[in-house]
XYZ file of C-alpha atoms in Angstrom:
305
model
C 0.000 0.000 0.000
C 1.264 3.476 -0.882
C 1.450 5.843 2.060
C -0.898 8.813 2.147
C -0.082 12.376 3.113
C 3.650 11.784 3.286
C 4.177 15.187 4.877
C 2.575 13.728 7.999
C 4.436 10.429 8.005
C 6.176 9.391 11.185
C 9.347 8.301 9.480
C 9.491 5.019 11.386
C 10.008 1.691 9.631
C 6.788 -0.263 9.250
C 6.613 -3.451 11.329
C 5.862 -6.809 9.824
C 2.288 -7.957 10.528
C 1.692 -10.338 13.398
C 1.577 -13.989 12.319
C -1.839 -15.409 11.600
C -3.230 -17.856 14.159
C -6.449 -19.771 14.349
C -9.111 -18.831 16.878
C -8.687 -22.270 18.433
C -4.989 -21.672 19.050
C -5.688 -18.243 20.499
C -8.222 -19.617 22.918
C -5.998 -22.492 23.981
C -2.721 -20.578 24.309
C -3.201 -16.809 24.463
C 0.384 -16.229 25.728
C 1.630 -17.055 22.202
C 0.318 -13.740 20.906
C 0.754 -11.494 23.949
C 4.192 -10.107 22.935
C 2.629 -8.175 20.039
C 1.603 -4.572 20.504
C 0.049 -1.855 18.389
C 2.082 0.985 16.968
C 1.028 4.112 15.029
C 2.565 3.998 11.558
C 0.689 6.725 9.690
C -1.228 9.944 10.319
C -3.999 10.810 7.878
C -5.346 14.359 7.750
C -5.251 17.292 10.124
C -7.648 19.971 11.333
C -9.356 22.059 8.667
C -12.032 22.324 6.013
C -10.066 21.542 2.877
C -10.286 18.186 1.142
C -8.073 15.795 3.091
C -8.614 17.696 6.346
C -11.142 16.902 9.081
C -13.259 18.509 11.764
C -14.176 15.950 14.419
C -13.919 12.766 12.343
C -16.128 10.082 13.846
C -17.121 6.794 12.201
C -14.725 5.197 9.718
C -14.829 2.247 7.322
C -12.571 0.571 4.748
C -13.621 -0.976 1.452
C -12.280 -4.110 -0.238
C -9.684 -2.046 -2.155
C -8.294 -0.467 1.016
C -9.860 2.984 0.588
C -10.676 4.707 3.864
C -14.083 6.349 4.442
C -14.325 9.010 7.130
C -17.478 10.561 8.591
C -16.087 14.096 8.673
C -18.794 15.196 11.067
C -17.843 18.844 11.622
C -17.552 19.402 7.871
C -20.873 17.584 7.225
C -19.463 15.227 4.630
C -17.899 11.843 3.987
C -14.370 11.673 2.649
C -13.050 8.664 0.754
C -9.262 8.451 0.783
C -7.636 5.926 -1.510
C -4.506 3.969 -0.681
C -2.637 6.300 -3.039
C -3.691 9.407 -1.118
C -6.434 10.767 -3.383
C -9.336 12.242 -1.401
C -12.940 12.454 -2.620
C -15.602 14.351 -0.635
C -19.297 13.404 -0.685
C -22.047 15.734 0.472
C -22.101 19.154 2.092
C -23.976 20.857 4.905
C -27.757 20.819 4.553
C -30.985 18.852 4.817
C -31.733 18.039 1.176
C -31.124 14.596 -0.299
C -27.399 14.247 -0.897
C -26.552 16.801 1.792
C -25.584 15.933 5.362
C -25.785 17.270 8.868
C -23.640 15.611 11.489
C -22.701 12.293 9.858
C -21.474 9.940 12.569
C -21.054 6.536 10.940
C -20.350 5.069 7.510
C -20.533 1.506 6.174
C -19.403 0.263 2.752
C -21.437 -2.298 0.852
C -19.472 -5.582 0.582
C -19.056 -5.199 -3.197
C -17.578 -1.733 -2.625
C -19.882 0.049 -5.064
C -21.879 2.116 -2.573
C -21.853 3.228 1.050
C -24.367 4.172 3.737
C -24.179 7.113 6.135
C -25.920 7.605 9.483
C -26.729 11.257 10.142
C -27.775 12.307 13.610
C -28.533 15.875 12.594
C -30.976 14.841 9.875
C -32.230 11.705 11.683
C -31.707 9.438 8.673
C -29.488 7.040 6.744
C -28.415 7.881 3.190
C -26.924 5.794 0.408
C -24.282 7.074 -2.006
C -22.622 5.431 -4.989
C -18.903 5.749 -5.638
C -19.539 7.960 -8.657
C -20.937 10.557 -6.208
C -24.511 9.883 -7.258
C -26.915 10.083 -4.345
C -28.915 6.872 -4.316
C -31.548 7.100 -1.587
C -32.745 8.112 1.871
C -33.991 5.884 4.684
C -35.740 7.795 7.444
C -37.896 7.117 10.485
C -35.015 7.050 12.968
C -34.147 8.990 16.110
C -30.460 9.854 16.431
C -29.071 6.906 14.429
C -25.513 6.337 15.635
C -24.059 3.420 13.700
C -24.321 1.408 10.497
C -22.475 -1.760 9.541
C -22.760 -4.711 7.166
C -22.749 -8.372 8.132
C -21.194 -11.258 6.214
C -24.448 -11.855 4.334
C -24.592 -8.273 3.059
C -27.373 -7.148 5.401
C -27.198 -3.597 6.750
C -27.507 -3.121 10.517
C -28.607 0.261 11.860
C -28.360 1.461 15.466
C -31.549 3.497 15.944
C -30.266 4.958 19.187
C -33.128 7.231 20.197
C -35.637 4.413 19.684
C -33.539 1.928 21.705
C -33.365 -0.611 18.926
C -31.244 -2.167 16.191
C -32.640 -2.918 12.756
C -31.420 -5.282 10.051
C -32.188 -4.084 6.520
C -32.110 -6.063 3.294
C -30.718 -3.380 0.963
C -32.015 -5.209 -2.123
C -35.656 -5.620 -1.081
C -35.626 -2.523 1.178
C -37.345 -4.558 3.907
C -36.390 -4.653 7.567
C -35.682 -8.281 8.422
C -34.910 -8.182 12.158
C -35.368 -5.885 15.122
C -33.544 -6.070 18.451
C -34.695 -3.800 21.257
C -35.077 -3.593 25.021
C -36.414 -7.140 25.079
C -32.905 -8.201 23.983
C -31.312 -6.103 26.712
C -30.468 -3.184 24.415
C -31.105 0.285 25.795
C -29.022 2.858 23.929
C -27.003 1.326 21.077
C -24.224 3.595 19.796
C -21.844 1.173 18.072
C -22.151 -1.923 15.888
C -19.860 -4.485 14.322
C -20.279 -8.009 12.955
C -17.646 -10.736 12.691
C -17.207 -13.298 9.925
C -19.540 -15.741 11.714
C -22.283 -13.079 11.896
C -21.927 -12.577 15.634
C -23.162 -9.058 16.404
C -21.345 -6.699 18.787
C -23.456 -3.880 20.234
C -22.043 -0.964 22.186
C -24.698 0.146 24.667
C -23.930 3.534 26.200
C -26.646 3.109 28.853
C -24.946 0.055 30.357
C -21.420 1.025 29.324
C -20.968 -2.401 27.796
C -20.160 -4.090 24.499
C -22.511 -7.056 24.163
C -21.898 -9.998 21.867
C -24.940 -11.675 20.343
C -24.801 -14.898 18.362
C -26.050 -15.015 14.773
C -29.317 -16.356 16.216
C -29.662 -13.286 18.434
C -28.734 -14.907 21.749
C -26.645 -12.905 24.194
C -23.213 -14.529 24.589
C -21.408 -12.131 26.943
C -20.713 -8.511 27.748
C -17.143 -7.237 27.795
C -17.953 -5.115 30.870
C -19.067 -8.100 32.931
C -15.604 -8.441 34.509
C -14.312 -4.886 34.069
C -15.457 -1.309 33.602
C -15.301 0.182 30.111
C -14.736 3.940 29.933
C -17.179 5.361 27.405
C -17.111 2.564 24.795
C -17.953 3.728 21.276
C -17.356 1.903 18.020
C -15.947 -1.601 17.622
C -14.388 -3.876 15.020
C -13.516 -7.587 14.900
C -10.584 -8.991 12.935
C -10.302 -12.277 11.072
C -8.972 -14.182 14.092
C -11.665 -12.883 16.404
C -9.885 -10.091 18.273
C -12.327 -7.366 19.316
C -11.236 -3.723 19.055
C -13.148 -1.318 21.301
C -12.673 2.447 21.350
C -12.962 3.740 24.924
C -13.506 7.436 24.371
C -13.427 8.565 27.995
C -10.139 6.743 28.595
C -8.635 7.962 25.281
C -7.603 4.496 24.199
C -8.205 1.516 21.935
C -8.794 -1.653 23.958
C -8.265 -5.035 22.280
C -9.912 -8.190 23.611
C -9.376 -11.863 22.808
C -12.166 -13.824 21.081
C -13.451 -15.065 24.451
C -13.637 -11.553 25.889
C -10.380 -11.348 27.865
C -8.407 -8.101 27.836
C -5.423 -8.486 25.533
C -3.861 -5.115 24.713
C -4.383 -1.369 25.211
C -3.203 1.275 22.761
C -3.187 4.774 24.273
C 0.211 6.267 23.422
C 0.717 6.997 19.702
C 4.197 8.408 20.439
C 5.921 11.503 21.732
C 5.738 13.225 18.344
C 1.998 12.691 18.076
C 0.796 13.290 21.621
C -2.033 11.342 23.268
C -5.337 10.334 21.748
C -8.186 12.763 22.407
C -11.823 11.618 22.485
C -11.416 8.849 19.870
C -14.630 7.360 18.489
C -14.221 5.189 15.391
C -12.239 2.063 14.524
C -12.067 0.103 11.278
C -10.049 -2.753 9.796
C -8.700 -2.990 6.256
C -8.580 -6.018 3.953
C -4.841 -6.506 4.512
C -4.829 -6.192 8.286
C -4.734 -2.398 8.471
C -6.162 -0.901 11.670
C -7.534 2.645 11.733
C -8.760 4.771 14.635
C -10.431 8.166 14.366
C -8.654 10.439 16.826
C -11.666 12.717 16.915
C -10.480 15.455 19.262
C -7.216 15.755 17.357
C -9.037 15.914 13.979
C -7.063 13.073 12.413
C -7.096 9.363 11.671
C -4.243 7.071 12.719
C -3.247 3.868 10.997
C -1.908 1.262 13.390
C -0.066 -2.012 12.919
C 0.884 -4.959 15.129
C 4.564 -5.377 15.906
């Protein structure tokens, strides 16, 4: 992958990725992967209104080609940044179709040809195609906070103000599932789905990240044995590690597949300063890890070393 925004590069050599291990091996012998730690290897963007700059970036996503999508909330737009460093803005401030107000989350369709945006300001979800063509509006929400796709290509929406999560078939435009207070969900603010279609729900009311099986059964909550400090968005990698942004603690907390604490990233380096109110996390197709350092108006790319 070509580095982006070289004028912001750290100048450090990039570490080799951590060796792949099966989930079974991780569960049986977690010490084998404990020596690895996360390191910041790239800074993307800085504070401002120009293309390639951000104001309070929140939700982030990565498509199958490695392009990064950023909900540039303060600038009321989405920015797509390719692996080569080209930046493409979508939307501008407003309430009309194709405009945005306070986008907080973005999810890319599995085929990479379109993406969906949750807007809290306009209380809706919008669809855009890569050619910048606006493709539709889904409304009827109250403060939607998160969107994500599962392995089957279904779109999940955190309808925060209505205390529910909805699963949408984007081809038939029908809602297929609803999870609400009867499932133990009170105020969902973050969503992610792993390769086995297990659903991870960040609930700000309980301060927990809850794992549900593909059948909708509660498996565990990460806060059952510890306190999470303002958990926001989550991501799960291909060996089952769970990445949780703890905004109030200014850190990224990584858990093993069975919910044990594994690693904490909270110090990007002396040149970069600490994280400030981070919110979003996303994983790329080649193991890239991104975190939106919201209060510092930037996105960091991390790598295991």
